Amino acid sequence: MRHLACVAGGAAVLLALSSPRAQEPEPAAEEPAAAGARPADPQGAQGEGEGGELEGAGAPEARPEAPERPRPPQEKQARASQPPAAPAAAAGREPLEPGFRERARFSLGPLELRPIALLALQAAPYVGDDALSQAGDSAEQPGFRLRRVRAGLYGDVAGLVRFAISTELAGGDEGTARIHEAWGGVTAARALEVYAGARTVPFSRSAMLGAGEGALTERPLAVRAIAPFTQVGIQAEGHLQDRAFSYHAGVYNAFQRADQFYAGQSESLAPLGNRFEGIAVAGRLATEPLGPLGRTLQDVARSPFRVGAGADGFFSNGGARTLYGASADVLVHASGLHALGEVLWTGASPRSVPTQPIAQVTSVSSLALVFEAGYMIVARKLGVSGRVEWIDPNMDVDDEGDNLVLTGGVSYHAYDDLVKAQLDYTHREELGGLSLANDALILQLQLSL
């Protein structure tokens, strides 16, 4: 019996030693606290110096970590089948919260690329019988119009070089693609940046504003008729003290304009070079003394009081006409209110022997005044705007070309202007000659990135 009892006891000891729990090392006994040591504060605040280490404590003695307890196969399989924990949103941001445009870019080493996209579809439920596109009207018949389709890329190489290439895919009735902008520049210093290529001429605040950044569906009719917009050349600009002072100066191929005043100037991209024209120069001085006004004409964020002012001019020694112009503007933002005033003047003198056939035979001076105001009823969401224009295409003649243009509209913004819906009504009143039925109601849906 004594022999059997010894065997049974030895078997029990072997079984206990073979179990996984028996293989785990026992936790090391805690060393007694040093004499006079304080108990650790539950908040970890008492007795800690920089880096969260106890003051006066030496480096703790390294101890071997206990090996991980082997897990049953079922537990391993269950853990492997669980989805990984979702990462927390970056700083709690929503994907399309204000400022997402600045984050919508991707990097390839020192190169950062940002997409350029603009899509604008217009619907015209009502258009007057006398409306004519050559006279600057938005539509000639009720229906739909693909107003703008632009796509491209903006690039930045370590802040030293910037470039942009974009195309306009809704050019003309045939929808033929053409270059909208294509430029590159050295931008190492904000005080002096130099650009070359097809870029917007620094003339008129409304013309320099992005096509999708206005309060109403179209820029002022006077600006569309007078401003040179995109031309090919070399331009220098500088911005000092957070745009408290800015300047622009450029040299371009000479400008060309249509015989019809409201048809505006041609945006020549010179694919065959400067074949028939001369040289044009343009310059602008501007100030925003209380801080930058932002990229949109509306005060969508209902910001504190801001004001900006600018003055500019151009001279073009073309082969068919000599063109010259000047403008001045003031823009105010204050708690959701925006107010813009612009005055534009231009002149055109035909050459005695023009390099291209033109209908103009005498010098013409034109003058226009623009005033616009609006208010954001709901910040970044809902706004209303109104605009008044007085236009005299030929200051020596009174005819139906002299216009008073009244435009009013409402705009709804979503996702920081990624999507915008606008409804405008425009009334044109001829101040001389015949009165024409050329009013229009325009609904525009826009996606802008």
Short mmCIF file of C-alpha atoms in Angstrom, two decimals:
data_model
loop_
_atom_site.label_atom_id
_atom_site.label_comp_id
_atom_site.label_asym_id
_atom_site.label_seq_id
_atom_site.Cartn_x
_atom_site.Cartn_y
_atom_site.Cartn_z
CA MET A 1 0.00 0.00 0.00
CA ARG A 2 2.84 2.36 0.89
CA HIS A 3 4.34 1.68 -2.59
CA LEU A 4 1.08 2.45 -4.35
CA ALA A 5 0.67 5.69 -2.42
CA CYS A 6 4.14 6.86 -3.46
CA VAL A 7 3.42 6.10 -7.10
CA ALA A 8 0.12 7.99 -7.02
CA GLY A 9 1.75 11.00 -5.35
CA GLY A 10 4.56 11.10 -7.94
CA ALA A 11 2.04 10.96 -10.79
CA ALA A 12 0.10 13.88 -9.34
CA VAL A 13 3.27 15.98 -9.10
CA LEU A 14 4.27 15.21 -12.72
CA LEU A 15 0.75 16.10 -13.95
CA ALA A 16 0.85 19.44 -12.16
CA LEU A 17 4.30 20.30 -13.55
CA SER A 18 3.22 19.49 -17.12
CA SER A 19 0.29 21.92 -17.14
CA PRO A 20 0.83 25.37 -18.95
CA ARG A 21 0.09 27.35 -15.84
CA ALA A 22 2.82 25.58 -13.91
CA GLN A 23 5.34 26.57 -16.58
CA GLU A 24 4.80 30.30 -16.02
CA PRO A 25 7.43 31.85 -13.77
CA GLU A 26 6.17 33.28 -10.56
CA PRO A 27 6.06 37.06 -10.38
CA ALA A 28 9.08 38.52 -8.67
CA ALA A 29 8.43 39.64 -5.18
CA GLU A 30 8.15 43.39 -4.88
CA GLU A 31 11.13 44.97 -3.25
CA PRO A 32 10.36 46.77 -0.06
CA ALA A 33 9.99 50.49 -0.44
CA ALA A 34 13.00 52.58 0.49
CA ALA A 35 12.84 54.22 3.83
CA GLY A 36 11.06 57.56 3.63
CA ALA A 37 9.72 56.99 0.09
CA ARG A 38 6.24 58.47 -0.64
CA PRO A 39 3.51 56.39 -2.22
CA ALA A 40 2.93 57.22 -5.88
CA ASP A 41 0.23 59.83 -6.55
CA PRO A 42 -2.79 58.30 -8.29
CA GLN A 43 -2.78 61.09 -10.92
CA GLY A 44 0.95 60.67 -11.62
CA ALA A 45 1.52 64.29 -10.80
CA GLN A 46 3.36 64.20 -7.52
CA GLY A 47 7.08 63.50 -7.40
CA GLU A 48 7.50 63.60 -11.23
CA GLY A 49 10.09 65.61 -13.09
CA GLU A 50 10.46 66.16 -16.85
CA GLY A 51 9.78 63.08 -18.93
CA GLY A 52 7.40 61.69 -16.29
CA GLU A 53 10.21 60.04 -14.25
CA LEU A 54 10.24 60.12 -10.49
CA GLU A 55 12.52 62.82 -9.14
CA GLY A 56 15.72 61.36 -7.60
CA ALA A 57 14.96 57.84 -8.86
CA GLY A 58 17.67 56.03 -10.75
CA ALA A 59 17.11 53.91 -13.85
CA PRO A 60 15.03 50.85 -12.92
CA GLU A 61 16.81 47.54 -13.06
CA ALA A 62 15.90 45.57 -16.17
CA ARG A 63 13.84 42.49 -15.51
CA PRO A 64 13.16 39.63 -17.90
CA GLU A 65 9.62 39.73 -19.25
CA ALA A 66 7.48 36.70 -18.72
CA PRO A 67 6.84 34.78 -21.94
CA GLU A 68 3.38 35.17 -23.46
CA ARG A 69 1.01 32.46 -22.37
CA PRO A 70 0.27 30.11 -25.27
CA ARG A 71 -3.28 30.74 -26.58
CA PRO A 72 -5.60 27.94 -27.60
CA PRO A 73 -6.06 27.63 -31.41
CA GLN A 74 -9.73 28.72 -31.12
CA GLU A 75 -8.75 32.01 -29.41
CA LYS A 76 -6.06 32.77 -32.04
CA GLN A 77 -8.55 32.15 -34.84
CA ALA A 78 -11.16 34.37 -33.20
CA ARG A 79 -8.64 37.26 -32.78
CA ALA A 80 -7.46 36.94 -36.38
CA SER A 81 -11.05 37.19 -37.63
CA GLN A 82 -11.69 40.47 -35.83
CA PRO A 83 -11.38 43.59 -38.07
CA PRO A 84 -8.57 46.01 -37.21
CA ALA A 85 -9.54 48.97 -35.08
CA ALA A 86 -10.60 51.95 -37.22
CA PRO A 87 -8.07 54.80 -37.02
CA ALA A 88 -9.32 57.93 -35.34
CA ALA A 89 -10.27 60.74 -37.69
CA ALA A 90 -7.40 63.16 -38.20
CA ALA A 91 -7.83 65.72 -35.44
CA GLY A 92 -11.58 64.97 -35.47
CA ARG A 93 -12.05 66.46 -38.95
CA GLU A 94 -14.91 65.68 -41.28
CA PRO A 95 -13.73 64.70 -44.79
CA LEU A 96 -15.28 67.79 -46.47
CA GLU A 97 -15.13 70.36 -43.70
CA PRO A 98 -13.92 73.91 -44.56
CA GLY A 99 -10.33 73.81 -45.74
CA PHE A 100 -10.57 70.41 -47.40
CA ARG A 101 -9.43 71.94 -50.71
CA GLU A 102 -6.02 72.67 -49.23
CA ARG A 103 -5.80 69.05 -48.05
CA ALA A 104 -6.99 67.58 -51.37
CA ARG A 105 -3.52 66.94 -52.70
CA PHE A 106 -1.05 64.09 -52.93
CA SER A 107 2.73 64.04 -52.68
CA LEU A 108 5.44 62.39 -54.75
CA GLY A 109 8.57 63.20 -52.82
CA PRO A 110 9.06 66.99 -52.98
CA LEU A 111 6.27 67.30 -55.60
CA GLU A 112 2.73 68.09 -54.46
CA LEU A 113 -0.15 67.83 -56.93
CA ARG A 114 -3.68 69.15 -56.58
CA PRO A 115 -6.55 68.52 -59.01
CA ILE A 116 -8.28 71.35 -60.87
CA ALA A 117 -11.92 70.69 -61.74
CA LEU A 118 -14.79 72.99 -62.65
CA LEU A 119 -18.14 71.85 -64.03
CA ALA A 120 -21.01 74.30 -64.51
CA LEU A 121 -24.37 73.39 -66.06
CA GLN A 122 -26.89 76.16 -66.73
CA ALA A 123 -30.62 75.90 -67.30
CA ALA A 124 -32.51 78.87 -68.72
CA PRO A 125 -36.28 78.58 -68.03
CA TYR A 126 -36.88 82.07 -69.43
CA VAL A 127 -34.96 84.09 -72.04
CA GLY A 128 -36.16 87.22 -73.83
CA ASP A 129 -36.82 87.06 -77.57
CA ASP A 130 -34.07 89.59 -78.39
CA ALA A 131 -31.29 87.93 -76.39
CA LEU A 132 -28.06 87.44 -78.34
CA SER A 133 -24.84 85.77 -77.22
CA GLN A 134 -22.69 88.24 -79.19
CA ALA A 135 -24.26 91.02 -77.12
CA GLY A 136 -23.16 89.29 -73.92
CA ASP A 137 -26.41 87.55 -73.01
CA SER A 138 -26.09 84.23 -71.17
CA ALA A 139 -28.52 82.41 -73.47
CA GLU A 140 -30.47 82.99 -76.67
CA GLN A 141 -33.24 80.42 -76.12
CA PRO A 142 -34.69 78.55 -73.13
CA GLY A 143 -32.85 75.30 -72.53
CA PHE A 144 -29.60 73.94 -71.15
CA ARG A 145 -26.01 75.07 -71.53
CA LEU A 146 -22.76 73.40 -70.50
CA ARG A 147 -21.17 76.65 -69.39
CA ARG A 148 -17.78 75.42 -68.15
CA VAL A 149 -15.91 72.12 -68.12
CA ARG A 150 -12.34 72.48 -66.88
CA ALA A 151 -9.85 69.88 -65.74
CA GLY A 152 -6.16 70.01 -64.91
CA LEU A 153 -3.45 69.85 -62.29
CA TYR A 154 -1.73 72.34 -60.03
CA GLY A 155 1.79 71.46 -58.86
CA ASP A 156 4.23 72.67 -56.23
CA VAL A 157 7.85 71.50 -56.02
CA ALA A 158 9.09 72.10 -52.47
CA GLY A 159 7.66 75.64 -52.55
CA LEU A 160 10.33 76.66 -55.05
CA VAL A 161 8.53 76.05 -58.33
CA ARG A 162 4.80 76.08 -59.05
CA PHE A 163 2.90 75.25 -62.21
CA ALA A 164 -0.63 74.72 -63.50
CA ILE A 165 -2.06 73.12 -66.63
CA SER A 166 -5.78 73.07 -67.32
CA THR A 167 -8.06 72.73 -70.32
CA GLU A 168 -11.47 74.14 -71.16
CA LEU A 169 -13.58 71.35 -72.66
CA ALA A 170 -16.71 73.42 -73.33
CA GLY A 171 -15.21 75.89 -75.80
CA GLY A 172 -17.66 76.95 -78.52
CA ASP A 173 -20.71 75.24 -79.94
CA GLU A 174 -18.72 72.16 -80.95
CA GLY A 175 -17.33 71.69 -77.44
CA THR A 176 -13.77 71.73 -78.78
CA ALA A 177 -11.05 71.49 -76.14
CA ARG A 178 -8.60 74.35 -75.72
CA ILE A 179 -5.96 75.38 -73.22
CA HIS A 180 -7.35 77.47 -70.40
CA GLU A 181 -4.08 78.07 -68.56
CA ALA A 182 -0.57 76.68 -68.80
CA TRP A 183 2.14 78.33 -66.74
CA GLY A 184 5.14 77.68 -64.54
CA GLY A 185 6.97 79.92 -62.12
CA VAL A 186 9.81 80.33 -59.66
CA THR A 187 8.26 81.06 -56.27
CA ALA A 188 11.11 80.78 -53.76
CA ALA A 189 10.39 84.27 -52.34
CA ARG A 190 6.92 85.71 -51.80
CA ALA A 191 8.32 89.17 -52.49
CA LEU A 192 9.27 88.21 -56.06
CA GLU A 193 7.62 85.41 -57.99
CA VAL A 194 8.17 85.06 -61.74
CA TYR A 195 5.76 83.16 -64.01
CA ALA A 196 5.75 82.39 -67.72
CA GLY A 197 3.05 80.95 -69.97
CA ALA A 198 -0.68 81.46 -70.45
CA ARG A 199 -1.96 83.22 -67.34
CA THR A 200 -4.62 85.75 -66.30
CA VAL A 201 -3.57 89.35 -67.00
CA PRO A 202 -3.60 91.45 -63.78
CA PHE A 203 -6.54 93.67 -64.69
CA SER A 204 -9.84 94.04 -62.76
CA ARG A 205 -10.50 92.23 -59.49
CA SER A 206 -13.56 90.48 -60.95
CA ALA A 207 -11.56 89.21 -63.93
CA MET A 208 -8.75 87.87 -61.73
CA LEU A 209 -11.24 86.06 -59.50
CA GLY A 210 -11.75 82.37 -60.30
CA ALA A 211 -14.69 81.65 -62.59
CA GLY A 212 -16.37 79.53 -59.93
CA GLU A 213 -15.79 81.93 -57.03
CA GLY A 214 -18.34 84.63 -57.82
CA ALA A 215 -21.56 85.44 -55.98
CA LEU A 216 -23.62 85.32 -59.20
CA THR A 217 -23.51 82.92 -62.14
CA GLU A 218 -21.49 85.28 -64.37
CA ARG A 219 -18.89 87.98 -63.91
CA PRO A 220 -20.14 91.54 -64.57
CA LEU A 221 -20.98 92.10 -68.23
CA ALA A 222 -18.68 95.14 -68.29
CA VAL A 223 -15.73 93.06 -67.07
CA ARG A 224 -16.36 90.35 -69.68
CA ALA A 225 -16.36 93.04 -72.38
CA ILE A 226 -13.22 94.93 -71.31
CA ALA A 227 -10.76 92.62 -69.49
CA PRO A 228 -8.04 90.75 -71.47
CA PHE A 229 -8.30 87.61 -69.27
CA THR A 230 -5.78 84.85 -70.22
CA GLN A 231 -2.81 85.85 -72.42
CA VAL A 232 0.67 84.47 -73.12
CA GLY A 233 3.67 86.24 -71.62
CA ILE A 234 5.94 86.68 -68.59
CA GLN A 235 4.67 88.05 -65.31
CA ALA A 236 6.26 89.05 -62.00
CA GLU A 237 4.36 89.53 -58.77
CA GLY A 238 5.01 89.92 -55.07
CA HIS A 239 3.00 89.78 -51.85
CA LEU A 240 4.34 91.46 -48.72
CA GLN A 241 3.22 91.36 -45.09
CA ASP A 242 0.41 88.84 -45.64
CA ARG A 243 -0.89 90.74 -48.69
CA ALA A 244 -0.84 94.13 -47.01
CA PHE A 245 0.84 95.16 -50.27
CA SER A 246 0.87 93.29 -53.60
CA TYR A 247 2.10 94.12 -57.05
CA HIS A 248 1.85 92.51 -60.51
CA ALA A 249 3.64 93.42 -63.74
CA GLY A 250 3.70 91.56 -67.02
CA VAL A 251 4.65 91.61 -70.70
CA TYR A 252 2.45 89.74 -73.18
CA ASN A 253 1.64 89.32 -76.82
CA ALA A 254 -0.55 92.24 -77.88
CA PHE A 255 -4.26 91.88 -77.19
CA GLN A 256 -6.95 91.47 -79.82
CA ARG A 257 -10.59 92.40 -79.42
CA ALA A 258 -13.74 91.87 -81.45
CA ASP A 259 -15.46 94.64 -83.39
CA GLN A 260 -18.57 94.11 -81.23
CA PHE A 261 -17.89 95.64 -77.81
CA TYR A 262 -19.78 93.03 -75.79
CA ALA A 263 -17.97 90.16 -77.55
CA GLY A 264 -14.90 91.15 -75.54
CA GLN A 265 -11.23 90.44 -76.13
CA SER A 266 -9.75 87.32 -77.66
CA GLU A 267 -7.81 84.97 -75.38
CA SER A 268 -4.95 84.20 -77.76
CA LEU A 269 -2.72 81.32 -76.70
CA ALA A 270 -0.32 81.92 -79.62
CA PRO A 271 0.20 78.33 -80.80
CA LEU A 272 1.91 79.77 -83.92
CA GLY A 273 3.64 82.60 -82.09
CA ASN A 274 2.97 86.33 -82.27
CA ARG A 275 2.21 86.46 -85.99
CA PHE A 276 0.43 89.79 -86.52
CA GLU A 277 0.44 91.66 -83.22
CA GLY A 278 2.90 93.66 -81.16
CA ILE A 279 3.53 93.68 -77.42
CA ALA A 280 1.30 94.48 -74.44
CA VAL A 281 2.19 95.46 -70.88
CA ALA A 282 0.00 95.39 -67.77
CA GLY A 283 0.42 96.15 -64.08
CA ARG A 284 -1.55 96.21 -60.84
CA LEU A 285 -1.06 97.48 -57.28
CA ALA A 286 -3.28 96.18 -54.48
CA THR A 287 -3.61 96.18 -50.71
CA GLU A 288 -5.48 94.15 -48.10
CA PRO A 289 -4.27 95.94 -44.97
CA LEU A 290 -6.38 94.06 -42.42
CA GLY A 291 -5.61 90.56 -43.69
CA PRO A 292 -6.38 88.44 -46.76
CA LEU A 293 -9.95 88.56 -48.05
CA GLY A 294 -10.03 84.93 -49.14
CA ARG A 295 -10.58 83.27 -52.48
CA THR A 296 -14.33 83.97 -52.91
CA LEU A 297 -16.13 87.21 -53.63
CA GLN A 298 -18.74 86.42 -50.98
CA ASP A 299 -17.86 86.49 -47.31
CA VAL A 300 -18.94 82.87 -46.94
CA ALA A 301 -17.37 82.44 -43.47
CA ARG A 302 -18.86 85.69 -42.08
CA SER A 303 -15.40 86.96 -41.19
CA PRO A 304 -14.39 90.09 -39.29
CA PHE A 305 -14.10 93.37 -41.16
CA ARG A 306 -11.67 93.16 -44.10
CA VAL A 307 -11.06 95.58 -46.95
CA GLY A 308 -9.10 95.35 -50.18
CA ALA A 309 -8.38 97.91 -52.88
CA GLY A 310 -6.53 97.82 -56.17
CA ALA A 311 -5.75 99.79 -59.32
CA ASP A 312 -4.39 98.52 -62.62
CA GLY A 313 -3.90 99.27 -66.28
CA PHE A 314 -2.70 97.90 -69.61
CA PHE A 315 -1.34 99.14 -72.92
CA SER A 316 -1.33 97.02 -76.07
CA ASN A 317 0.51 98.11 -79.22
CA GLY A 318 -1.26 95.72 -81.58
CA GLY A 319 -0.95 95.42 -85.31
CA ALA A 320 -4.65 96.18 -85.91
CA ARG A 321 -5.52 98.37 -82.92
CA THR A 322 -3.83 100.17 -80.09
CA LEU A 323 -5.69 99.20 -76.90
CA TYR A 324 -5.41 100.75 -73.47
CA GLY A 325 -7.38 100.47 -70.27
CA ALA A 326 -7.49 101.14 -66.54
CA SER A 327 -9.60 100.03 -63.62
CA ALA A 328 -9.90 100.49 -59.87
CA ASP A 329 -11.80 98.46 -57.28
CA VAL A 330 -12.70 98.20 -53.60
CA LEU A 331 -14.00 95.05 -51.89
CA VAL A 332 -15.30 94.86 -48.31
CA HIS A 333 -16.06 91.77 -46.18
CA ALA A 334 -17.78 92.16 -42.81
CA SER A 335 -19.74 89.52 -40.87
CA GLY A 336 -21.21 87.92 -43.97
CA LEU A 337 -21.63 91.12 -45.99
CA HIS A 338 -19.67 91.72 -49.17
CA ALA A 339 -19.64 94.94 -51.17
CA LEU A 340 -17.70 95.49 -54.39
CA GLY A 341 -17.25 98.65 -56.40
CA GLU A 342 -15.36 98.81 -59.71
CA VAL A 343 -14.77 101.41 -62.38
CA LEU A 344 -13.38 100.34 -65.76
CA TRP A 345 -12.27 102.43 -68.70
CA THR A 346 -10.83 101.35 -72.03
CA GLY A 347 -9.94 102.86 -75.38
CA ALA A 348 -9.22 101.49 -78.86
CA SER A 349 -7.57 103.26 -81.80
CA PRO A 350 -7.38 101.55 -85.22
CA ARG A 351 -4.09 101.40 -87.10
CA SER A 352 -3.90 103.25 -90.41
CA VAL A 353 -2.69 100.02 -92.04
CA PRO A 354 -4.01 97.18 -89.85
CA THR A 355 -2.36 93.77 -90.06
CA GLN A 356 -5.82 92.15 -89.91
CA PRO A 357 -9.18 93.34 -91.31
CA ILE A 358 -11.29 95.26 -88.79
CA ALA A 359 -14.51 97.28 -88.98
CA GLN A 360 -13.41 100.05 -86.60
CA VAL A 361 -12.43 103.27 -88.34
CA THR A 362 -12.15 105.78 -85.50
CA SER A 363 -10.99 105.88 -81.89
CA VAL A 364 -13.51 104.75 -79.27
CA SER A 365 -13.52 105.19 -75.50
CA SER A 366 -15.69 103.07 -73.20
CA LEU A 367 -16.62 103.48 -69.54
CA ALA A 368 -18.37 101.20 -67.02
CA LEU A 369 -19.32 101.29 -63.36
CA VAL A 370 -20.09 98.17 -61.31
CA PHE A 371 -21.52 97.87 -57.82
CA GLU A 372 -22.35 94.57 -56.13
CA ALA A 373 -23.46 93.68 -52.61
CA GLY A 374 -24.66 90.56 -50.87
CA TYR A 375 -25.09 88.82 -47.55
CA MET A 376 -24.58 85.28 -46.29
CA ILE A 377 -27.78 84.49 -44.43
CA VAL A 378 -26.32 81.20 -43.22
CA ALA A 379 -22.52 81.00 -43.08
CA ARG A 380 -21.08 78.76 -45.80
CA LYS A 381 -24.60 77.75 -46.85
CA LEU A 382 -27.06 80.37 -48.08
CA GLY A 383 -26.46 83.81 -49.56
CA VAL A 384 -28.21 86.52 -51.56
CA SER A 385 -26.56 89.07 -53.89
CA GLY A 386 -27.44 91.93 -56.19
CA ARG A 387 -25.48 93.87 -58.80
CA VAL A 388 -25.91 97.09 -60.78
CA GLU A 389 -23.88 97.95 -63.90
CA TRP A 390 -23.83 101.09 -65.98
CA ILE A 391 -22.08 100.57 -69.32
CA ASP A 392 -21.30 103.03 -72.12
CA PRO A 393 -19.46 101.23 -74.97
CA ASN A 394 -18.91 104.46 -76.93
CA MET A 395 -18.85 107.67 -74.92
CA ASP A 396 -19.40 109.72 -78.11
CA VAL A 397 -22.60 107.97 -79.17
CA ASP A 398 -25.94 107.35 -77.43
CA ASP A 399 -27.55 104.13 -78.64
CA GLU A 400 -28.97 100.79 -77.45
CA GLY A 401 -25.44 99.71 -76.55
CA ASP A 402 -25.66 101.97 -73.49
CA ASN A 403 -26.98 99.61 -70.83
CA LEU A 404 -28.16 99.53 -67.25
CA VAL A 405 -27.86 95.90 -66.11
CA LEU A 406 -29.58 94.70 -62.93
CA THR A 407 -28.88 91.21 -61.60
CA GLY A 408 -30.14 89.56 -58.43
CA GLY A 409 -29.70 86.03 -57.21
CA VAL A 410 -29.58 83.49 -54.43
CA SER A 411 -26.87 80.86 -53.90
CA TYR A 412 -26.76 77.65 -51.89
CA HIS A 413 -23.35 76.24 -50.96
CA ALA A 414 -22.47 72.70 -49.83
CA TYR A 415 -19.22 71.07 -48.72
CA ASP A 416 -17.17 74.29 -48.61
CA ASP A 417 -18.27 75.35 -52.11
CA LEU A 418 -17.51 71.97 -53.66
CA VAL A 419 -21.12 72.05 -54.84
CA LYS A 420 -23.04 75.27 -55.44
CA ALA A 421 -26.52 76.01 -56.80
CA GLN A 422 -27.34 79.54 -58.02
CA LEU A 423 -30.49 81.16 -59.35
CA ASP A 424 -30.13 84.59 -61.03
CA TYR A 425 -32.42 86.98 -62.84
CA THR A 426 -30.87 89.62 -65.12
CA HIS A 427 -32.66 92.66 -66.52
CA ARG A 428 -30.99 94.74 -69.22
CA GLU A 429 -32.33 98.20 -69.85
CA GLU A 430 -31.15 99.99 -73.01
CA LEU A 431 -30.54 103.67 -72.20
CA GLY A 432 -30.60 104.82 -75.81
CA GLY A 433 -32.13 103.61 -79.07
CA LEU A 434 -34.41 100.58 -79.09
CA SER A 435 -35.54 98.76 -75.97
CA LEU A 436 -34.82 95.03 -76.30
CA ALA A 437 -36.42 92.01 -74.66
CA ASN A 438 -33.23 90.35 -73.42
CA ASP A 439 -33.90 89.51 -69.79
CA ALA A 440 -32.99 86.02 -68.58
CA LEU A 441 -33.58 83.65 -65.65
CA ILE A 442 -30.60 81.32 -65.15
CA LEU A 443 -30.22 78.34 -62.83
CA GLN A 444 -26.65 77.06 -62.48
CA LEU A 445 -25.38 73.90 -60.81
CA GLN A 446 -21.64 73.91 -60.22
CA LEU A 447 -18.95 71.57 -58.96
CA SER A 448 -15.65 73.30 -58.23
CA LEU A 449 -12.42 71.82 -56.88
#
